CSV table of N, CA and C in Angstrom, one decimal:
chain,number,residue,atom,x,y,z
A,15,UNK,N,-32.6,-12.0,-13.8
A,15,UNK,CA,-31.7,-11.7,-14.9
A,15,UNK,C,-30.8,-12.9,-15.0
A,16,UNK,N,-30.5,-13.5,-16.2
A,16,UNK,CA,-30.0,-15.0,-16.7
A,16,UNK,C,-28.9,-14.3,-17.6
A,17,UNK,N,-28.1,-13.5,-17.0
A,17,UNK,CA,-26.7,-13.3,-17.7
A,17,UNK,C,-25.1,-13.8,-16.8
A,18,UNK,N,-24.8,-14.6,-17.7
A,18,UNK,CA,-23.3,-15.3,-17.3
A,18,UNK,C,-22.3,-15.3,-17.6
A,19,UNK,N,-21.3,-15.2,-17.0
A,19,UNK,CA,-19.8,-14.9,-18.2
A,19,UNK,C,-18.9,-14.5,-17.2
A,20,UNK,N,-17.9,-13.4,-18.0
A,20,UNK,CA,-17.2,-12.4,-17.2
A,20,UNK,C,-15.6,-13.2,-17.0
A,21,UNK,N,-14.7,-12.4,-17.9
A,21,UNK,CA,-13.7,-13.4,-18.1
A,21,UNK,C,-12.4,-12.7,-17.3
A,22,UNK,N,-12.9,-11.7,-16.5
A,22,UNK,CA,-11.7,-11.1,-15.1
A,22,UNK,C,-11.6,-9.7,-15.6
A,23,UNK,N,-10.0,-9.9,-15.5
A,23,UNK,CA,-9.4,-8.1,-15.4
A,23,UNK,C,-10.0,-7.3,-16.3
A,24,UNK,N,-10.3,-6.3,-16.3
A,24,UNK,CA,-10.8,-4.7,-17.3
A,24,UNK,C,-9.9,-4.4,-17.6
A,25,UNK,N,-9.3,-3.8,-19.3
A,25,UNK,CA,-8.4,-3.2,-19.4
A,25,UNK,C,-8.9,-1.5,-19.8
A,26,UNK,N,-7.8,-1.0,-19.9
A,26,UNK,CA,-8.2,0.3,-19.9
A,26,UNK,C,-9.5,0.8,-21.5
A,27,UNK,N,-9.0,-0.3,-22.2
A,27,UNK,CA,-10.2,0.0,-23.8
A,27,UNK,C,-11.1,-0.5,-23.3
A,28,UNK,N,-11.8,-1.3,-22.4
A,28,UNK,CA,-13.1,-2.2,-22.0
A,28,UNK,C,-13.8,-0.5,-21.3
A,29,UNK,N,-12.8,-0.2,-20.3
A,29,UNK,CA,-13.6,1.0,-19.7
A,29,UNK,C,-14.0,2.8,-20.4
A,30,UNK,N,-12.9,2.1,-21.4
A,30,UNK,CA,-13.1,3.9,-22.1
A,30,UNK,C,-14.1,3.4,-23.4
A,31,UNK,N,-14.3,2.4,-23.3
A,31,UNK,CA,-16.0,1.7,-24.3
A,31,UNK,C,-17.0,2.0,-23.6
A,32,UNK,N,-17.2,2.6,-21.9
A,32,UNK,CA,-18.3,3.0,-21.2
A,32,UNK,C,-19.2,4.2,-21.9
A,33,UNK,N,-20.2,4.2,-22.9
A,33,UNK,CA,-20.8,5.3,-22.8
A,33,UNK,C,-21.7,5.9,-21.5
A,34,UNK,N,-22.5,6.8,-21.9
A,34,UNK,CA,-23.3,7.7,-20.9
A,34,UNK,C,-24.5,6.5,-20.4
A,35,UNK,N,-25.2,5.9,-21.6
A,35,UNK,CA,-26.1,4.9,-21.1
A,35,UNK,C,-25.8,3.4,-20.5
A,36,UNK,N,-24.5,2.6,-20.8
A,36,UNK,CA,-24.0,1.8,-20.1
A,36,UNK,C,-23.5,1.8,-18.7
A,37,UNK,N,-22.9,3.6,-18.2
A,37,UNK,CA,-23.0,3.9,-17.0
A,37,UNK,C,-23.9,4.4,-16.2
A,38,UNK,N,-25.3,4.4,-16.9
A,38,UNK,CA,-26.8,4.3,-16.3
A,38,UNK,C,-27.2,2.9,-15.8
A,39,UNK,N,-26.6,2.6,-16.7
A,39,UNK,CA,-27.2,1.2,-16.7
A,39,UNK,C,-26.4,0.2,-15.2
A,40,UNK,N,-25.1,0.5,-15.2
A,40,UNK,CA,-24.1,0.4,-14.3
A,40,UNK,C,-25.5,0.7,-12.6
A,41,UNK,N,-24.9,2.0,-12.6
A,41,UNK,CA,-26.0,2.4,-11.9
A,41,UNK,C,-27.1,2.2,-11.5
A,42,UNK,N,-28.1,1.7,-12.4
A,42,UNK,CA,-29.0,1.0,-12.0
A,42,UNK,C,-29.0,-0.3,-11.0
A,43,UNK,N,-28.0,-1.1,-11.7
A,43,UNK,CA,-28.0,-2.4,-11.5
A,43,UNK,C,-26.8,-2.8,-9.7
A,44,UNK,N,-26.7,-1.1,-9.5
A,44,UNK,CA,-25.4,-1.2,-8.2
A,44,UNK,C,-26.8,-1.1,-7.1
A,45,UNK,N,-27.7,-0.3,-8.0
A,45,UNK,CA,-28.6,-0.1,-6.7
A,45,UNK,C,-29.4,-0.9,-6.5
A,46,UNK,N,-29.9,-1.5,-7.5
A,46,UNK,CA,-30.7,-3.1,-7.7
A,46,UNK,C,-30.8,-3.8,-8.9
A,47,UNK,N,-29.8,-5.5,-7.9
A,47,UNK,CA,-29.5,-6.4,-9.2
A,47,UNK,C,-30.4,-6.5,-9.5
A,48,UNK,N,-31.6,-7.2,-8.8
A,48,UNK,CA,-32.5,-7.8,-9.1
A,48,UNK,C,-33.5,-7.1,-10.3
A,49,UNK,N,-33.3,-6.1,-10.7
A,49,UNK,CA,-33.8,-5.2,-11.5
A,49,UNK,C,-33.8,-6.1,-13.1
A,50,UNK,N,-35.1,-6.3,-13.7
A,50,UNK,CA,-35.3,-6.7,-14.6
A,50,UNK,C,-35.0,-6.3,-15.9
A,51,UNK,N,-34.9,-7.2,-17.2
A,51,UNK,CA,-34.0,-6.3,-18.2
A,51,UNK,C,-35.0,-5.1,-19.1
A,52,UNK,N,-36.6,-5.3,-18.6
A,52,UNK,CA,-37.6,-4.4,-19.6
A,52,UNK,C,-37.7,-3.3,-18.2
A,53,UNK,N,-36.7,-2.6,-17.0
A,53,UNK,CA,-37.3,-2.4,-16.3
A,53,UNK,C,-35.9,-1.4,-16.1
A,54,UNK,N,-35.0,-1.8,-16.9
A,54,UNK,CA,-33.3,-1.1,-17.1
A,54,UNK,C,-33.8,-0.1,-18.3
A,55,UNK,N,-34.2,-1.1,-19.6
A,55,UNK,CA,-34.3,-0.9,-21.0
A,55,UNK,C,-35.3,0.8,-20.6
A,56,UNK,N,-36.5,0.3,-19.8
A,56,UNK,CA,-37.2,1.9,-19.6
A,56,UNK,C,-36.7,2.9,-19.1
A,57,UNK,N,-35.8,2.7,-18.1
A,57,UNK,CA,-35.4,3.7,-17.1
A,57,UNK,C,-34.1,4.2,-17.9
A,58,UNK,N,-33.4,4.2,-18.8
A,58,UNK,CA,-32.1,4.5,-19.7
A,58,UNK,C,-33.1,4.6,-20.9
A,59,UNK,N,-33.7,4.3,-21.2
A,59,UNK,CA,-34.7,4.9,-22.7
A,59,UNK,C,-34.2,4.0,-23.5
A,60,UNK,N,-33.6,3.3,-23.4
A,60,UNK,CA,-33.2,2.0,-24.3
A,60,UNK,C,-34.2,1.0,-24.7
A,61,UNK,N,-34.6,-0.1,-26.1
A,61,UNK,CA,-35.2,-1.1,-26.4
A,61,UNK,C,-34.3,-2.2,-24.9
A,62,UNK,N,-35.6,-3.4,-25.1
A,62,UNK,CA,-35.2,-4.2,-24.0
A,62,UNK,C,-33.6,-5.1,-24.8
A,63,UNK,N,-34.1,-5.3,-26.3
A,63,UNK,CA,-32.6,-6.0,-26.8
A,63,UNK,C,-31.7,-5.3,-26.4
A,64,UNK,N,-31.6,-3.9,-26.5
A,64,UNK,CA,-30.4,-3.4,-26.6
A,64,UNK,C,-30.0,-3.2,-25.5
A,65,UNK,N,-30.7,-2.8,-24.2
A,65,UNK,CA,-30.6,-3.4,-22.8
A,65,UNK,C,-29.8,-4.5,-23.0
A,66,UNK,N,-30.1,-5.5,-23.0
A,66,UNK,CA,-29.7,-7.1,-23.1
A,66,UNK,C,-28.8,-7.5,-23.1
A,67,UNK,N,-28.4,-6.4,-24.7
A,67,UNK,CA,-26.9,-6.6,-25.2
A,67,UNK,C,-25.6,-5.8,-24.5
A,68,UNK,N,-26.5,-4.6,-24.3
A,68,UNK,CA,-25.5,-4.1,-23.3
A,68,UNK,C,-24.8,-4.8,-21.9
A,69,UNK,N,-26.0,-5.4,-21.2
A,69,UNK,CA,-25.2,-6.1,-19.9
A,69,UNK,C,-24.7,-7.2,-20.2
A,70,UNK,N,-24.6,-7.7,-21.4
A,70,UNK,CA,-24.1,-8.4,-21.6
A,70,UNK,C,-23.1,-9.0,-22.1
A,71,UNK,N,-22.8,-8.2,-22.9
A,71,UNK,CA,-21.8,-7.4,-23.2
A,71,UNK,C,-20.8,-7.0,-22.0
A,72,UNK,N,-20.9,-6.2,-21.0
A,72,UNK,CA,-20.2,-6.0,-19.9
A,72,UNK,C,-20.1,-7.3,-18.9
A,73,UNK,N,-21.0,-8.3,-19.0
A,73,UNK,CA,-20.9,-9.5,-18.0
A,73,UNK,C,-19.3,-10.1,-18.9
A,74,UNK,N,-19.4,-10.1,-20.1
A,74,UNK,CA,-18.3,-11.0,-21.0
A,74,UNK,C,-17.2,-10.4,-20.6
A,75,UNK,N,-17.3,-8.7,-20.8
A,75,UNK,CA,-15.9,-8.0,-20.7
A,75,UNK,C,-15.5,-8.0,-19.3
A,76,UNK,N,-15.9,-9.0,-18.1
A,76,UNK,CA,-15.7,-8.4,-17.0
A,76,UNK,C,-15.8,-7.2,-16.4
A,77,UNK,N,-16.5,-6.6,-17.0
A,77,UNK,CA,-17.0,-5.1,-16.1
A,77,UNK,C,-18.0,-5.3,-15.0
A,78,UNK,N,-18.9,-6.3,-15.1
A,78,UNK,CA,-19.8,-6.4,-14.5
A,78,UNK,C,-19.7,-8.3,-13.5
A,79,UNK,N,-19.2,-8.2,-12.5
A,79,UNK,CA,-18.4,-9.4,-12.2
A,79,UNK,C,-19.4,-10.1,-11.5
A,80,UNK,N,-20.8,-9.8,-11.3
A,80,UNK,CA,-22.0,-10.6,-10.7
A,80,UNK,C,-23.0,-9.6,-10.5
A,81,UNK,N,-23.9,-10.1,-9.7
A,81,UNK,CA,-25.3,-9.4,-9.2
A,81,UNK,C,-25.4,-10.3,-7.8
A,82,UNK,N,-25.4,-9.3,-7.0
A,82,UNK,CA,-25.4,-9.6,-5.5
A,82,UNK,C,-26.2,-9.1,-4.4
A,83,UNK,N,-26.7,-9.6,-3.2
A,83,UNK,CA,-27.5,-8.8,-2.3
A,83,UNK,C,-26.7,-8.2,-1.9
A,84,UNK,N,-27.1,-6.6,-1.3
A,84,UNK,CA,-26.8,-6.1,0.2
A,84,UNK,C,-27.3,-6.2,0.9
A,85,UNK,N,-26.6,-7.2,2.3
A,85,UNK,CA,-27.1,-7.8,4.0
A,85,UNK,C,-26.4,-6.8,4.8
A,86,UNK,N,-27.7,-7.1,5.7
A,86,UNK,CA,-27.6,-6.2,6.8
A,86,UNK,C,-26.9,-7.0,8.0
A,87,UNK,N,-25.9,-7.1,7.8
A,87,UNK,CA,-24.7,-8.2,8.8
A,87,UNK,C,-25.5,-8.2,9.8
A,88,UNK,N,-26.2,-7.1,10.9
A,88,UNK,CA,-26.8,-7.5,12.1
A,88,UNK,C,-27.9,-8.2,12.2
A,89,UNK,N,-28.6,-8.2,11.8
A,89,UNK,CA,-30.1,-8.7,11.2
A,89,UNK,C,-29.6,-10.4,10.8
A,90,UNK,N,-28.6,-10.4,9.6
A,90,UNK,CA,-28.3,-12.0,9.5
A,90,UNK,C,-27.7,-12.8,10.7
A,91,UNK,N,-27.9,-12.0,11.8
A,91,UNK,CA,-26.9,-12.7,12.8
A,91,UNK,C,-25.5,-12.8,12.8
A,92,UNK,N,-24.9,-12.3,12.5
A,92,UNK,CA,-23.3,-11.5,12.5
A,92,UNK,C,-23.2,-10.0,12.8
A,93,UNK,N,-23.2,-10.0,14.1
A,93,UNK,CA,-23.4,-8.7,14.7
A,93,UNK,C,-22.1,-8.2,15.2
A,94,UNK,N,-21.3,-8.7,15.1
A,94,UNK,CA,-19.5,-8.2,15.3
A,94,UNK,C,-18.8,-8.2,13.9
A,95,UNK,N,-18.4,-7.1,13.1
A,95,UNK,CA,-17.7,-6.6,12.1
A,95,UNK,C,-16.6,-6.5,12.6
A,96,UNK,N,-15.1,-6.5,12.2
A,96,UNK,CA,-14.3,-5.8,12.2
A,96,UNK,C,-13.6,-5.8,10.4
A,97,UNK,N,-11.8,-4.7,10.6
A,97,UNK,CA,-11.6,-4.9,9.8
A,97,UNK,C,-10.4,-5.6,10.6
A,98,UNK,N,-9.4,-6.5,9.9
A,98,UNK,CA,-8.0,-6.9,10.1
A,98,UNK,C,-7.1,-6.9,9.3
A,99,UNK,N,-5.9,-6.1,9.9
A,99,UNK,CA,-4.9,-5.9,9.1
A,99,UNK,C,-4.0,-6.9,9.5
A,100,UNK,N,-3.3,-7.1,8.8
A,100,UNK,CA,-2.2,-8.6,8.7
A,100,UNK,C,-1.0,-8.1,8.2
A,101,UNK,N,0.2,-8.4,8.5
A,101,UNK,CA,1.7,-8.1,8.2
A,101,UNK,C,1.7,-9.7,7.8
A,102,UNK,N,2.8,-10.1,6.7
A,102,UNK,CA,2.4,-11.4,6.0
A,102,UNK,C,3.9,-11.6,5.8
A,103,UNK,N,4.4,-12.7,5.5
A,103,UNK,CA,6.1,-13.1,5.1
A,103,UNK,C,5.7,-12.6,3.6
A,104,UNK,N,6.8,-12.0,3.3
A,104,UNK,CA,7.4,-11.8,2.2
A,104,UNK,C,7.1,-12.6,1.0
A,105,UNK,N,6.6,-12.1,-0.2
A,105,UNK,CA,5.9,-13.0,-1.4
A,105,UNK,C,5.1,-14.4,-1.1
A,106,UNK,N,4.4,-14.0,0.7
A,106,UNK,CA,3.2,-15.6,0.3
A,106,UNK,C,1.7,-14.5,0.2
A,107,UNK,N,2.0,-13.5,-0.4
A,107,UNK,CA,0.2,-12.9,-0.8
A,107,UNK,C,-0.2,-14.1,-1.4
A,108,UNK,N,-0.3,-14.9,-2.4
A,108,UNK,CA,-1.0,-16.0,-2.6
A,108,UNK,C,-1.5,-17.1,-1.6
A,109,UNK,N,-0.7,-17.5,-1.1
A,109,UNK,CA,-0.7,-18.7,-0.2
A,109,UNK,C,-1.9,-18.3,0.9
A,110,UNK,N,-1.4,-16.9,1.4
A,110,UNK,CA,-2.1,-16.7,2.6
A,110,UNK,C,-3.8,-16.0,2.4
A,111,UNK,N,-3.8,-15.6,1.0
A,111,UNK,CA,-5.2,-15.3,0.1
A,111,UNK,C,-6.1,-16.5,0.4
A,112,UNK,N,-5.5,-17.6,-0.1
A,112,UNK,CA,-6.2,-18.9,-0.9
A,112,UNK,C,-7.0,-19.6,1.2
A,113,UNK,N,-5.6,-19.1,1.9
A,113,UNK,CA,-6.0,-19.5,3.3
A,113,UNK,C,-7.2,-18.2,4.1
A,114,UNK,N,-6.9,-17.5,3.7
A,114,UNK,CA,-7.8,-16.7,3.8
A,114,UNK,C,-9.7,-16.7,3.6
A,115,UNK,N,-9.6,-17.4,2.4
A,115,UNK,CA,-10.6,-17.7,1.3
A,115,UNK,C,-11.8,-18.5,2.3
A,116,UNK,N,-10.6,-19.6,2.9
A,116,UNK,CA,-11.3,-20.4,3.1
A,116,UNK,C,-12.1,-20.1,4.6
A,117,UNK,N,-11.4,-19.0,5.2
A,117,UNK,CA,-12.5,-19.4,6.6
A,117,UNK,C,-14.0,-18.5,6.5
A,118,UNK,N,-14.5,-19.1,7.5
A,118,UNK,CA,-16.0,-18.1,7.8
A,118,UNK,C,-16.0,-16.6,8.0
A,119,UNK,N,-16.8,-16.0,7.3
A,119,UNK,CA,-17.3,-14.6,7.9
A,119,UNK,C,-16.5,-13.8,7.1
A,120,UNK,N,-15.6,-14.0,6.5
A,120,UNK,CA,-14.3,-12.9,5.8
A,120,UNK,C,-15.3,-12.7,4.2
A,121,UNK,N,-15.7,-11.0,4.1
A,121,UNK,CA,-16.1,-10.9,3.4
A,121,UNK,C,-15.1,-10.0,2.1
A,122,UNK,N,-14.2,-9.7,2.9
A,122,UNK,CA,-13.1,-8.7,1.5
A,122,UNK,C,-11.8,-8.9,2.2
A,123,UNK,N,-11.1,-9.0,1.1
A,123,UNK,CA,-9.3,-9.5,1.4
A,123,UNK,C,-9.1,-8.4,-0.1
A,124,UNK,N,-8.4,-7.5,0.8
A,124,UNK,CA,-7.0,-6.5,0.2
A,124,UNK,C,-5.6,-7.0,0.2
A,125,UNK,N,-4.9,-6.9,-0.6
A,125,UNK,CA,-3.2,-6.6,-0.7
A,125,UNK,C,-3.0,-5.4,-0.8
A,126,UNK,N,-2.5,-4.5,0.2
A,126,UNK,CA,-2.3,-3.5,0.1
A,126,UNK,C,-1.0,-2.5,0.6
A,127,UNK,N,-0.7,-1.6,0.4
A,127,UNK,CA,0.7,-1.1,0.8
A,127,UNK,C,0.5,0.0,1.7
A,128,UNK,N,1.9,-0.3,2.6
A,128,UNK,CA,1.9,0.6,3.5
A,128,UNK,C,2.3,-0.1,5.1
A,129,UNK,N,1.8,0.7,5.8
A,129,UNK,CA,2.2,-0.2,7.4
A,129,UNK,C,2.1,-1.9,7.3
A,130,UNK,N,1.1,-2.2,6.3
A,130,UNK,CA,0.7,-3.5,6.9
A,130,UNK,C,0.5,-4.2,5.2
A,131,UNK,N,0.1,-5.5,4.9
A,131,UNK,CA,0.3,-5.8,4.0
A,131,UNK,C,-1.2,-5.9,3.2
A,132,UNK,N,-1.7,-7.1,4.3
A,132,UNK,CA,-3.2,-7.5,3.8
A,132,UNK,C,-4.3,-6.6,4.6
A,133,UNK,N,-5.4,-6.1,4.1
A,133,UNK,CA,-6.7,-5.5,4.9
A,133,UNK,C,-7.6,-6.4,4.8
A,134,UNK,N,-8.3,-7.0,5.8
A,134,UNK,CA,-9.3,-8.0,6.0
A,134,UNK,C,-10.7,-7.5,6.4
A,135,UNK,N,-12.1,-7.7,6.1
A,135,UNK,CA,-13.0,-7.1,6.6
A,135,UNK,C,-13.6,-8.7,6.7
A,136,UNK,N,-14.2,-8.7,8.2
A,136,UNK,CA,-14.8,-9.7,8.4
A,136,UNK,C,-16.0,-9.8,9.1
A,137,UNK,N,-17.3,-10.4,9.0
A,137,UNK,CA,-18.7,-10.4,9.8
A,137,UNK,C,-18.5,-11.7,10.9
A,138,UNK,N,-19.1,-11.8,12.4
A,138,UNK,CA,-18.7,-13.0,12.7
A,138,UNK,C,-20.3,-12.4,13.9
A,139,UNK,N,-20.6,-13.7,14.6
A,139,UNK,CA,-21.8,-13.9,15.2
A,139,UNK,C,-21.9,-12.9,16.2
A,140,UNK,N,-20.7,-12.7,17.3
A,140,UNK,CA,-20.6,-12.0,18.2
A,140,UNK,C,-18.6,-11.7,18.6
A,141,UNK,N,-18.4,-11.2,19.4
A,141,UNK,CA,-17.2,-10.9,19.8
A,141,UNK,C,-16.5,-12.2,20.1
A,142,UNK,N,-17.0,-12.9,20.7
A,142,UNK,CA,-16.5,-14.5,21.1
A,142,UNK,C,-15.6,-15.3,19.5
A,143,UNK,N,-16.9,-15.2,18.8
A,143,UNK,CA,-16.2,-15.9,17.6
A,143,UNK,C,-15.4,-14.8,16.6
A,144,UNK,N,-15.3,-13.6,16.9
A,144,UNK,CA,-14.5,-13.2,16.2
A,144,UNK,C,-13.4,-13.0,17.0
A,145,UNK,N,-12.8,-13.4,18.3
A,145,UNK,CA,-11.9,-13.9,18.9
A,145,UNK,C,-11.2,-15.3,18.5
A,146,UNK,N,-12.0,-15.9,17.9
A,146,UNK,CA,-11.7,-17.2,17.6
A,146,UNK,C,-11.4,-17.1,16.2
A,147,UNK,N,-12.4,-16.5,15.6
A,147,UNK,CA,-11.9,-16.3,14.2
A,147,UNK,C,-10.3,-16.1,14.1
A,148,UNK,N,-9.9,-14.6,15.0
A,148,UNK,CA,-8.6,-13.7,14.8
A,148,UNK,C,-7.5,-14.7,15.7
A,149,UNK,N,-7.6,-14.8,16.9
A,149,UNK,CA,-6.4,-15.7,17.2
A,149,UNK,C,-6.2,-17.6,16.8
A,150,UNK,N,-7.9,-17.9,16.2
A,150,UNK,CA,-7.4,-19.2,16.7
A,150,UNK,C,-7.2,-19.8,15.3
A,151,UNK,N,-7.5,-19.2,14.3
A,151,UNK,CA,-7.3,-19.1,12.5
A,151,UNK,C,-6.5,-18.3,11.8
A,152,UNK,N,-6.6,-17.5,12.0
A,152,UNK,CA,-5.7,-16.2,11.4
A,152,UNK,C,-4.1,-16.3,11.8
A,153,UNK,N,-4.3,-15.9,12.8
A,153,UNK,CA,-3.3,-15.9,13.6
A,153,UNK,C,-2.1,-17.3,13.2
A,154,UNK,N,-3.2,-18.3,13.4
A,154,UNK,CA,-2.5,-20.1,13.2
A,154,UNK,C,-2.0,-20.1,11.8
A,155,UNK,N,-1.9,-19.1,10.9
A,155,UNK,CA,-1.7,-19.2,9.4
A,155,UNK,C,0.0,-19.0,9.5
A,156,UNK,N,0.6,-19.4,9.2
A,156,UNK,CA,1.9,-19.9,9.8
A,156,UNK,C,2.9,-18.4,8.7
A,157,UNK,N,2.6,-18.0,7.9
A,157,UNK,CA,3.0,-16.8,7.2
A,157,UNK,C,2.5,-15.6,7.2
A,158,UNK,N,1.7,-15.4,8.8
A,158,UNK,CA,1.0,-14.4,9.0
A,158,UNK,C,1.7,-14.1,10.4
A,159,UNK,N,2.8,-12.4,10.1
A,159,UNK,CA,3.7,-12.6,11.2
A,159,UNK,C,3.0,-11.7,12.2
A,160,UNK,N,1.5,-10.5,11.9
A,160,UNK,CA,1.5,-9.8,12.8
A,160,UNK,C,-0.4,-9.3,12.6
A,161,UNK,N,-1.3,-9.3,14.0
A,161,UNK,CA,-2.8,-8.7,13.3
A,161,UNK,C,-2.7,-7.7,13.6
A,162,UNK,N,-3.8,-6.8,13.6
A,162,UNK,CA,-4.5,-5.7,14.3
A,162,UNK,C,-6.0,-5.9,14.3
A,163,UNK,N,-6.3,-5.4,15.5
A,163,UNK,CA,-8.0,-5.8,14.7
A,163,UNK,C,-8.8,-4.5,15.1
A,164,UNK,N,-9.7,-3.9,13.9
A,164,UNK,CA,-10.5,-2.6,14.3
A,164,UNK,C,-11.7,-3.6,14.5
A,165,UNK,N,-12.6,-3.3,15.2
A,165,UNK,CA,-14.0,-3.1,15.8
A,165,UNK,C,-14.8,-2.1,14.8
A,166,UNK,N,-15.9,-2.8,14.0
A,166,UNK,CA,-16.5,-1.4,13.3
A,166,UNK,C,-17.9,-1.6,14.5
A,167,UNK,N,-18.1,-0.6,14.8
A,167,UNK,CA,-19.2,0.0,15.6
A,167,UNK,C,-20.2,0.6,14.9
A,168,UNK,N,-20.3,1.2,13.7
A,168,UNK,CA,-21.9,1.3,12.8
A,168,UNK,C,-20.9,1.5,11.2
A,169,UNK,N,-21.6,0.6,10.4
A,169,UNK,CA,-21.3,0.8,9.2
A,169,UNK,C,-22.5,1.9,8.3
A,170,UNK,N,-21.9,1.7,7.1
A,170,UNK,CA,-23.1,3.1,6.0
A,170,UNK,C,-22.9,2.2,4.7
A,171,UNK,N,-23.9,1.9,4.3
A,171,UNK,CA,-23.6,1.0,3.0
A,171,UNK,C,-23.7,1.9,1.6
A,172,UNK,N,-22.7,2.3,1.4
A,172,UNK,CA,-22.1,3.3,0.6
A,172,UNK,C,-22.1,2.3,-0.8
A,173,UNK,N,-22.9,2.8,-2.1
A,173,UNK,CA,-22.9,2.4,-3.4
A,173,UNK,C,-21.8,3.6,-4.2
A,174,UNK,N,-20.9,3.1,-4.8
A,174,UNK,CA,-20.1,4.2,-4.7
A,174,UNK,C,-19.9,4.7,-6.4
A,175,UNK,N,-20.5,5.8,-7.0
A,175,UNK,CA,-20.8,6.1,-8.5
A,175,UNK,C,-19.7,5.4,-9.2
A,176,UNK,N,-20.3,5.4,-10.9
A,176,UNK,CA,-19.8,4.9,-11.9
A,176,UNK,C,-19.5,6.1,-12.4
């Protein structure tokens, strides 16, 4: 599928433009991107144009922000998951994002509220380097005043409805 775009935030008229078949279509495409557009168009009872126009249509509105695999972290060789939580100085969420961004294995960065500031989910080879990951990078981020680190011990790869 050769659709490109996607210009960020959803506002609330982008999402109440969802009918019944665009959230099939949604659906489809959570459980497999790779899914072809005469192969959507059948399975939603839709012509392939209007398939077409639909995802693409949602690629523009930012509803639809890519097509991605789901990896099996152990299998790729990243067999140590955790999540990490981060207490951060006061108004550097940007600074410490963009530092964030940049290291290995960090697959999702939260800003979030409550005990702690940032939630971190990260894949790393073994326990070794996600020791190295958490004290010898994270930690070194100079507006990062405090971690925690959970250990995920079996994940469930949860597609979560439209």
């Amino acid at each position: 599928m050769s659709i490109s775009g996607g210009s960020g935030a959803v506002s609330t008229e982008q999402t109440s433009r969802l009918d019944r078949v665009d959230r099939s279509i949604l659906r489809l495409l959570q459980q497999d991107g790779r899914a072809s557009i005469r192969s959507v168009a059948e399975r939603v009872h839709v012509s392939r144009a209007n398939a077409y126009a639909r995802i693409a249509r949602m690629v523009e509105d930012g509803i639809i922000r890519g097509f991605t695999a789901r990896i099996d972290h152990e299998r790729a060789g990243q067999g140590a998951s955790a999540y990490i939580t981060l207490k951060i100085v006061q108004n550097s969420w940007r600074t410490v994002r963009e530092q964030l961004l940049a290291l290995p294995g960090v697959a999702h960065i939260a800003l979030v509220g409550g005990e702690f500031d940032v939630l971190l989910l990260v894949h790393t080879a073994d326990n070794h380097a996600l020791r190295e990951l958490v004290l010898g990078q994270i930690q070194g981020i100079p507006q990062v005043l405090a971690t925690q680190t959970l250990l995920v011990f079996e994940e469930t790869d949860q597609v979560p409805p439209v």
